[in-house]
Tab-separated table of C-alpha atoms and ligand atoms in Angstrom:
chain	number	residue	atom	x	y	z
A	1	MET	CA	111.618	-34.623	28.529
A	2	THR	CA	112.719	-37.987	29.094
A	3	PRO	CA	113.911	-39.945	25.958
A	4	PHE	CA	111.194	-41.854	23.768
A	5	SER	CA	110.222	-45.262	24.813
A	6	GLN	CA	107.638	-47.625	23.357
A	7	HIS	CA	107.569	-49.343	26.476
A	8	ASP	CA	105.673	-48.167	29.295
A	9	PRO	CA	107.241	-47.691	33.143
A	10	ALA	CA	106.332	-51.401	34.244
A	11	GLY	CA	108.322	-52.343	30.916
A	12	ARG	CA	104.761	-53.240	29.380
A	13	LEU	CA	104.798	-52.707	25.066
A	14	ARG	CA	102.838	-49.345	24.815
A	15	HIS	CA	103.855	-48.582	21.462
A	16	LEU	CA	105.425	-50.477	18.507
A	17	THR	CA	107.265	-48.437	16.315
A	18	THR	CA	110.572	-50.932	15.980
A	19	LEU	CA	111.662	-54.252	17.055
A	20	GLU	CA	114.700	-52.524	18.738
A	21	GLY	CA	114.963	-52.880	21.985
A	22	VAL	CA	111.755	-55.383	22.085
A	23	PRO	CA	112.945	-58.102	24.429
A	24	ALA	CA	112.827	-61.811	23.234
A	25	GLU	CA	110.366	-62.768	25.594
A	26	GLN	CA	107.894	-60.030	24.417
A	27	ILE	CA	108.748	-61.237	20.858
A	28	ARG	CA	108.060	-64.978	21.677
A	29	ALA	CA	105.008	-64.155	23.525
A	30	ILE	CA	103.435	-62.102	20.589
A	31	LEU	CA	104.322	-65.295	18.011
A	32	GLU	CA	102.584	-67.223	20.380
A	33	ARG	CA	99.507	-65.379	20.645
A	34	ALA	CA	99.303	-65.090	16.688
A	35	GLN	CA	99.875	-68.918	16.344
A	36	GLY	CA	96.499	-69.236	18.724
A	37	PHE	CA	94.878	-67.098	15.479
A	38	LEU	CA	96.273	-69.411	13.237
A	39	ARG	CA	93.580	-71.548	11.441
A	40	SER	CA	94.108	-74.993	9.408
A	41	PRO	CA	93.259	-74.130	5.428
A	42	GLY	CA	89.161	-74.589	5.269
A	43	GLU	CA	88.316	-73.291	8.356
A	44	MET	CA	86.539	-70.130	9.276
A	45	PRO	CA	89.328	-67.385	10.349
A	46	ALA	CA	90.039	-66.841	14.012
A	47	ARG	CA	87.420	-64.099	15.973
A	48	ALA	CA	87.384	-63.001	18.684
A	49	ARG	CA	85.788	-59.748	21.222
A	50	THR	CA	89.064	-58.584	22.881
A	51	LEU	CA	88.808	-54.924	21.027
A	52	GLU	CA	85.677	-54.524	21.428
A	53	GLY	CA	84.645	-50.853	21.568
A	54	ILE	CA	88.503	-49.900	19.914
A	55	THR	CA	88.771	-47.848	17.051
A	56	VAL	CA	91.881	-48.555	14.958
A	57	ALA	CA	92.812	-45.795	12.460
A	58	ASN	CA	95.208	-47.177	9.166
A	59	MET	CA	97.320	-43.556	8.271
A	60	PHE	CA	99.229	-44.549	4.949
A	61	THR	CA	101.086	-42.224	3.265
A	62	GLU	CA	102.399	-44.655	1.106
A	63	PRO	CA	101.058	-47.484	-1.179
A	64	SER	CA	99.854	-50.320	0.553
A	65	THR	CA	97.825	-53.259	-0.250
A	66	ARG	CA	98.337	-56.443	1.898
A	67	THR	CA	99.562	-54.419	5.356
A	68	ARG	CA	97.077	-51.845	5.351
A	69	ALA	CA	93.866	-54.588	4.603
A	70	SER	CA	95.818	-57.034	7.420
A	71	PHE	CA	95.543	-54.152	9.781
A	72	GLU	CA	91.839	-53.588	8.946
A	73	LEU	CA	91.163	-57.228	9.251
A	74	ALA	CA	93.150	-57.641	12.110
A	75	ALA	CA	91.248	-55.339	13.843
A	76	ARG	CA	87.825	-56.468	12.901
A	77	ARG	CA	88.254	-59.822	13.690
A	78	LEU	CA	88.931	-58.789	17.372
A	79	GLY	CA	85.456	-57.156	17.346
A	80	GLY	CA	87.051	-53.579	16.676
A	81	GLU	CA	86.507	-51.255	14.244
A	82	ALA	CA	88.400	-49.688	11.706
A	83	LEU	CA	89.336	-46.636	10.193
A	84	ASN	CA	90.924	-45.601	6.963
A	85	LEU	CA	92.452	-42.291	6.104
A	86	ASP	CA	94.838	-41.064	3.176
A	87	ILE	CA	96.420	-38.483	5.322
A	88	ASN	CA	99.534	-36.986	4.711
A	89	LEU	CA	101.449	-36.941	8.342
A	90	SER	CA	104.739	-35.987	7.527
A	91	SER	CA	106.803	-32.877	6.757
A	92	ARG	CA	105.019	-32.418	3.727
A	93	ALA	CA	102.245	-31.447	6.339
A	94	LYS	CA	104.522	-30.918	9.103
A	95	GLY	CA	104.284	-29.274	12.880
A	96	GLU	CA	100.781	-28.610	14.017
A	97	THR	CA	98.793	-29.985	11.056
A	98	VAL	CA	100.033	-33.512	12.048
A	99	LEU	CA	99.234	-33.286	15.420
A	100	ASP	CA	95.932	-31.330	14.726
A	101	THR	CA	95.200	-34.586	12.479
A	102	ILE	CA	95.849	-36.830	15.629
A	103	TYR	CA	94.434	-34.820	18.154
A	104	THR	CA	91.008	-34.325	15.834
A	105	LEU	CA	91.038	-38.061	15.575
A	106	GLN	CA	91.719	-38.214	19.330
A	107	ALA	CA	88.535	-36.512	20.065
A	108	MET	CA	86.549	-39.253	18.123
A	109	ALA	CA	88.074	-41.703	20.314
A	110	VAL	CA	90.400	-43.685	18.202
A	111	ASP	CA	92.332	-45.652	20.513
A	112	VAL	CA	95.219	-47.074	17.837
A	113	PHE	CA	97.110	-45.098	15.046
A	114	VAL	CA	98.873	-47.521	12.618
A	115	ILE	CA	101.209	-45.183	10.465
A	116	ARG	CA	103.121	-45.878	7.244
A	117	ASP	CA	105.324	-42.972	6.021
A	118	ALA	CA	108.518	-42.792	3.918
A	119	GLU	CA	109.813	-39.894	6.334
A	120	PRO	CA	112.092	-41.019	9.224
A	121	GLY	CA	110.311	-40.331	13.035
A	122	VAL	CA	106.799	-39.948	12.326
A	123	CYS	CA	105.410	-42.693	14.284
A	124	GLN	CA	107.527	-41.510	17.292
A	125	TYR	CA	106.719	-37.949	16.814
A	126	VAL	CA	103.043	-39.104	16.965
A	127	ALA	CA	103.383	-41.423	19.438
A	128	GLU	CA	105.216	-38.356	21.753
A	129	HIS	CA	101.947	-36.736	21.648
A	130	VAL	CA	99.327	-38.798	22.392
A	131	GLN	CA	96.929	-39.378	25.198
A	132	ASP	CA	97.903	-41.731	27.752
A	133	HIS	CA	95.203	-44.304	26.000
A	134	VAL	CA	96.449	-44.222	22.805
A	135	SER	CA	98.974	-46.462	21.184
A	136	VAL	CA	101.145	-45.865	17.927
A	137	VAL	CA	101.933	-49.212	15.631
A	138	SER	CA	104.001	-48.314	13.064
A	139	ALA	CA	103.104	-50.278	9.233
A	140	GLY	CA	106.030	-49.034	7.539
A	141	GLU	CA	109.078	-46.325	8.311
A	142	ALA	CA	111.078	-45.005	5.348
A	143	HIS	CA	113.998	-47.266	4.820
A	144	LEU	CA	114.298	-48.037	8.741
A	145	SER	CA	111.788	-49.995	10.503
A	146	HIS	CA	108.109	-52.485	9.730
A	147	PRO	CA	108.160	-54.234	13.006
A	148	THR	CA	104.782	-56.528	11.679
A	149	GLN	CA	106.596	-57.676	8.768
A	150	GLY	CA	109.740	-58.594	11.036
A	151	LEU	CA	107.470	-60.642	13.205
A	152	LEU	CA	105.308	-62.234	10.566
A	153	ASP	CA	108.618	-63.304	9.030
A	154	ALA	CA	109.658	-64.814	12.568
A	155	LEU	CA	105.977	-66.600	12.618
A	156	THR	CA	106.900	-68.204	8.922
A	157	VAL	CA	110.220	-69.114	9.992
A	158	LEU	CA	108.361	-70.906	13.152
A	159	GLN	CA	105.854	-72.229	11.074
A	160	PHE	CA	107.742	-74.193	8.891
A	161	LYS	CA	111.007	-74.908	10.443
A	162	GLY	CA	109.613	-75.184	13.940
A	163	GLY	CA	112.255	-72.863	15.833
A	164	PHE	CA	115.370	-70.534	14.683
A	165	ARG	CA	118.226	-71.946	16.698
A	166	ASP	CA	119.922	-73.817	13.440
A	167	LEU	CA	118.780	-72.284	10.698
A	168	VAL	CA	120.434	-70.269	8.164
A	169	VAL	CA	118.697	-67.757	6.959
A	170	ALA	CA	119.978	-65.642	3.776
A	171	ILE	CA	117.927	-62.083	2.903
A	172	VAL	CA	119.036	-61.657	-0.565
A	173	GLY	CA	118.520	-58.448	-2.541
A	174	ASP	CA	118.142	-54.682	-1.894
A	175	ILE	CA	118.898	-54.798	1.978
A	176	ARG	CA	120.294	-51.378	2.307
A	177	HIS	CA	116.745	-49.269	1.107
A	178	SER	CA	114.664	-52.140	3.022
A	179	ARG	CA	113.045	-51.589	6.106
A	180	VAL	CA	111.706	-55.459	6.006
A	181	ALA	CA	115.274	-56.509	6.030
A	182	ARG	CA	115.826	-54.512	8.966
A	183	SER	CA	112.745	-55.518	11.032
A	184	SER	CA	113.300	-59.112	9.860
A	185	TYR	CA	116.869	-58.863	11.199
A	186	GLN	CA	115.865	-57.636	14.541
A	187	ALA	CA	113.263	-60.663	15.046
A	188	LEU	CA	115.924	-63.319	13.735
A	189	ALA	CA	118.727	-61.445	15.887
A	190	ALA	CA	116.555	-61.710	18.712
A	191	LEU	CA	115.394	-65.082	18.545
A	192	GLU	CA	118.822	-66.191	18.104
A	193	VAL	CA	118.505	-67.503	14.605
A	194	GLY	CA	121.729	-70.193	13.996
A	195	GLU	CA	123.149	-67.866	11.281
A	196	ILE	CA	122.001	-64.617	9.526
A	197	ARG	CA	123.063	-63.909	5.667
A	198	ILE	CA	122.935	-60.731	3.981
A	199	VAL	CA	123.371	-60.981	0.352
A	200	ALA	CA	123.398	-58.006	-1.961
A	201	PRO	CA	125.375	-56.245	-4.595
A	202	GLN	CA	127.457	-53.935	-3.118
A	203	ALA	CA	126.065	-51.007	-3.776
A	204	LEU	CA	122.749	-52.275	-1.890
A	205	MET	CA	124.170	-53.434	0.904
A	206	PRO	CA	123.677	-51.360	4.270
A	207	GLU	CA	126.618	-49.018	6.218
A	208	ALA	CA	129.297	-51.807	7.822
A	209	GLU	CA	127.722	-51.242	11.244
A	210	GLU	CA	123.935	-51.929	10.605
A	211	LEU	CA	122.946	-55.055	10.746
A	212	PRO	CA	126.132	-56.421	12.925
A	213	LEU	CA	125.895	-59.834	13.438
A	214	ALA	CA	124.810	-60.640	9.952
A	215	ARG	CA	127.358	-62.243	7.546
A	216	ARG	CA	127.683	-60.421	4.040
A	217	HIS	CA	127.589	-62.164	1.020
A	218	ASN	CA	128.453	-60.325	-2.362
A	219	VAL	CA	127.713	-63.207	-4.464
A	220	LEU	CA	124.159	-64.934	-4.792
A	221	GLU	CA	124.973	-68.316	-5.113
A	222	ASP	CA	127.270	-68.357	-2.371
A	223	GLY	CA	124.766	-66.366	-0.277
A	224	ILE	CA	122.300	-69.104	-0.216
A	225	ALA	CA	124.618	-71.989	-0.221
A	226	HIS	CA	122.969	-74.335	2.533
A	227	ALA	CA	120.264	-72.029	3.383
A	228	ASP	CA	117.297	-73.173	5.435
A	229	VAL	CA	115.238	-70.202	4.498
A	230	VAL	CA	115.500	-67.904	1.786
A	231	MET	CA	113.974	-64.331	2.120
A	232	MET	CA	113.775	-62.463	-1.347
A	233	LEU	CA	113.519	-58.676	-1.728
A	234	ARG	CA	112.633	-56.078	-4.035
A	235	ILE	CA	114.524	-53.456	-5.262
A	236	GLN	CA	113.045	-50.504	-3.433
A	237	LYS	CA	113.048	-48.296	-6.547
A	238	GLU	CA	111.152	-45.579	-4.989
A	239	ARG	CA	114.277	-45.060	-2.422
A	240	LEU	CA	117.188	-45.579	-4.811
A	241	ALA	CA	117.560	-41.507	-5.618
A	242	GLY	CA	121.385	-41.815	-7.585
A	243	THR	CA	122.208	-45.727	-6.892
A	244	ALA	CA	123.396	-47.401	-10.076
A	245	ILE	CA	121.428	-50.627	-10.439
A	246	PRO	CA	121.483	-52.569	-13.474
A	247	ASP	CA	118.171	-52.688	-15.322
A	248	ASP	CA	115.591	-55.343	-14.467
A	249	HIS	CA	116.810	-57.993	-17.067
A	250	GLU	CA	120.554	-58.043	-16.122
A	251	TYR	CA	119.510	-57.896	-12.499
A	252	HIS	CA	117.757	-61.048	-13.242
A	253	ARG	CA	120.361	-62.838	-14.639
A	254	GLN	CA	122.876	-61.733	-11.881
A	255	TRP	CA	120.400	-61.909	-8.642
A	256	GLY	CA	117.510	-63.525	-9.418
A	257	LEU	CA	116.277	-66.437	-7.313
A	258	THR	CA	115.829	-69.016	-10.154
A	259	ARG	CA	115.182	-72.845	-9.720
A	260	GLN	CA	118.422	-73.984	-10.848
A	261	ARG	CA	120.319	-71.397	-8.189
A	262	LEU	CA	117.850	-72.642	-5.351
A	263	LYS	CA	118.843	-76.068	-5.829
A	264	LEU	CA	121.904	-74.808	-3.788
A	265	ALA	CA	119.826	-74.339	-0.686
A	266	ARG	CA	119.055	-77.078	1.185
A	267	PRO	CA	116.277	-79.418	-0.092
A	268	GLU	CA	113.686	-78.589	2.613
A	269	VAL	CA	114.849	-74.697	1.988
A	270	ILE	CA	111.516	-72.021	2.190
A	271	VAL	CA	111.536	-69.018	-0.115
A	272	MET	CA	109.881	-66.071	1.374
A	273	HIS	CA	109.058	-62.659	-0.286
A	274	PRO	CA	107.313	-59.823	1.948
A	275	GLY	CA	105.412	-58.879	-1.912
A	276	PRO	CA	104.818	-56.608	-3.930
A	277	ILE	CA	107.152	-59.513	-6.030
A	278	ASN	CA	108.711	-58.362	-9.351
A	279	ARG	CA	108.306	-61.627	-11.524
A	280	GLY	CA	111.349	-62.362	-13.562
A	281	VAL	CA	113.227	-59.634	-11.786
A	282	GLU	CA	114.647	-60.580	-8.171
A	283	ILE	CA	112.446	-64.115	-8.403
A	284	ALA	CA	111.530	-66.472	-10.957
A	285	SER	CA	108.148	-67.202	-11.366
A	286	ASP	CA	108.245	-70.597	-10.948
A	287	VAL	CA	110.067	-70.207	-8.064
A	288	ALA	CA	107.377	-67.551	-6.293
A	289	ASP	CA	104.666	-70.420	-7.525
A	290	GLY	CA	107.031	-73.489	-6.514
A	291	PRO	CA	106.800	-76.045	-3.794
A	292	SER	CA	109.963	-73.991	-1.558
A	293	ALA	CA	107.396	-70.624	-1.669
A	294	VAL	CA	105.417	-69.759	1.683
A	295	ILE	CA	104.873	-66.212	0.289
A	296	ARG	CA	100.878	-66.983	0.686
A	297	ALA	CA	101.475	-68.344	4.315
A	298	GLN	CA	103.269	-65.254	4.953
A	299	VAL	CA	100.323	-63.454	4.142
A	300	THR	CA	98.134	-65.269	6.317
A	301	ASN	CA	100.460	-64.908	9.103
A	302	GLY	CA	100.493	-60.896	8.990
A	303	VAL	CA	96.778	-61.061	9.843
A	304	ALA	CA	97.334	-63.011	12.702
A	305	VAL	CA	100.504	-61.435	13.963
A	306	ARG	CA	98.693	-57.880	13.274
A	307	MET	CA	95.854	-59.097	15.500
A	308	ALA	CA	98.466	-60.409	18.467
A	309	VAL	CA	99.614	-56.931	18.294
A	310	LEU	CA	96.662	-55.192	18.742
A	311	GLU	CA	95.702	-57.418	21.453
A	312	THR	CA	98.743	-57.099	23.470
A	313	LEU	CA	98.815	-53.290	23.071
A	314	ILE	CA	95.096	-53.142	24.393
A	315	GLU	CA	95.709	-55.864	27.081
A	316	ASN	CA	98.761	-53.604	28.384
A	317	ARG	CA	96.512	-50.936	28.589
A	318	LEU	CA	94.196	-52.398	30.137
A	319	GLN	CA	96.525	-53.493	32.914
A	320	ARG	CA	98.105	-49.948	33.209
A	321	GLY	CA	94.609	-48.964	34.165
A	322	VAL	CA	94.796	-46.067	32.000
A	323	VAL	CA	90.885	-45.122	30.664
A	324	ARG	CA	89.950	-42.877	27.767
B	401	LIG	C1	106.849	-54.098	2.254
B	401	LIG	C2	107.369	-52.791	2.530
B	401	LIG	O1	105.953	-51.873	2.040
B	401	LIG	O2	108.110	-52.561	3.140
B	401	LIG	N1	105.955	-54.131	2.193
B	401	LIG	C3	105.165	-55.178	2.571
B	401	LIG	O3	104.715	-54.160	3.836
B	401	LIG	N2	104.344	-55.671	2.233
B	401	LIG	C4	108.243	-54.331	1.160
B	401	LIG	C5	107.935	-53.637	-0.212
B	401	LIG	O4	107.667	-52.730	-0.204
B	401	LIG	O5	109.036	-54.332	-0.672
C-alpha cells in the first residue's frame, strides 16, 4: 500500500488532517482566500455559492462549540449543506463499524467529512477508505493536530501584525497535551516567524524532539518578555492522566497571564487563546477582556479559514476532474 498522503498526485490538497508537510505556499494561499471572506464589523458575513450541491458532515466525538459551529456556518455560507452527527468513530466502535458509518453517509452523497476524535489516527483511517471524490478534514485529533486552528491563528497574527518574519511568538501553557500548540507551531514555522517560544512548566513541555525550532522557557516572565504575540492555552485536563500539576489557584499564581505580567511583552502585544478560556486560571479576566486580547477575532477568523479550506478542497476536486 502506498503511504498516506493528503495531497493528490498533482500535489493539490485533497484532505487536511495535519499541517505537517503542507508547503508554505499552500498555507499562504488558504490565508489569502480566507482574507477575502473577512468583513468589517457591522457588515454582513461573506457568502458565496462555491459549495452549491456539496454536503459536509460534521462528526465530532469530543465536545466542541466554536469549531463545530464554524465548520457548519462555513459550509452554509458557501451555499453547501451541513449535517451534524454525534457518532462514535474511534476504536470504541472500531473496524467495520467506522467504515460502515462512512459508507452509509457516502451513499447519501456526503462530500466532506469533518472529524474530531480523541484517538490518534481516526482521520487518516477514514481518509484512506473514502471514495475518490470525498475529502476528510480534521477538526482536532487527540493531542496531535488541529490544522484549521493553526491556520486561523496564523490568519489572526497576519491580520494584527501584517506579517510574520520579525515577530516573537510565545505559546504558553499545556503544550504537551495541546494539538493547538502543535498545529499553530507548524503554521508559524512554515510561515517563517522570527522566533517561536514554548513556555511551560517542565511537566507540560513536549518531548525534546518535538517542535524543534522553538526556544523553551520554564519561567513565564522570561518566556513572554518582549513578545509580539502571546498565545495562552488551557490545561488539557481530559488528557492529563497521571501528570502532577498544581491546582487552579497555584497555577494562576505561577502561570496565569495577568495585566502586570503582560507589561513584560511589547506594548502592542496581542493576546490569543483558542478557547474555551478559564478565567482566573491560565488568563486573568481583565486580560481576556482587555485591549490586547484578540480572542473574539480568532473566532471570527475561524469561519473565514474554514470557508477557505472547504472551498480549496472542492476546487481541487473539480481540477482533478473526479465526479461523484
Ligand atoms: C481547542 C481544542 O479543542 O483543541 N479548542 C478549540 O478548538 N477551539 C483547544 C482546547 O480545547 O483547549
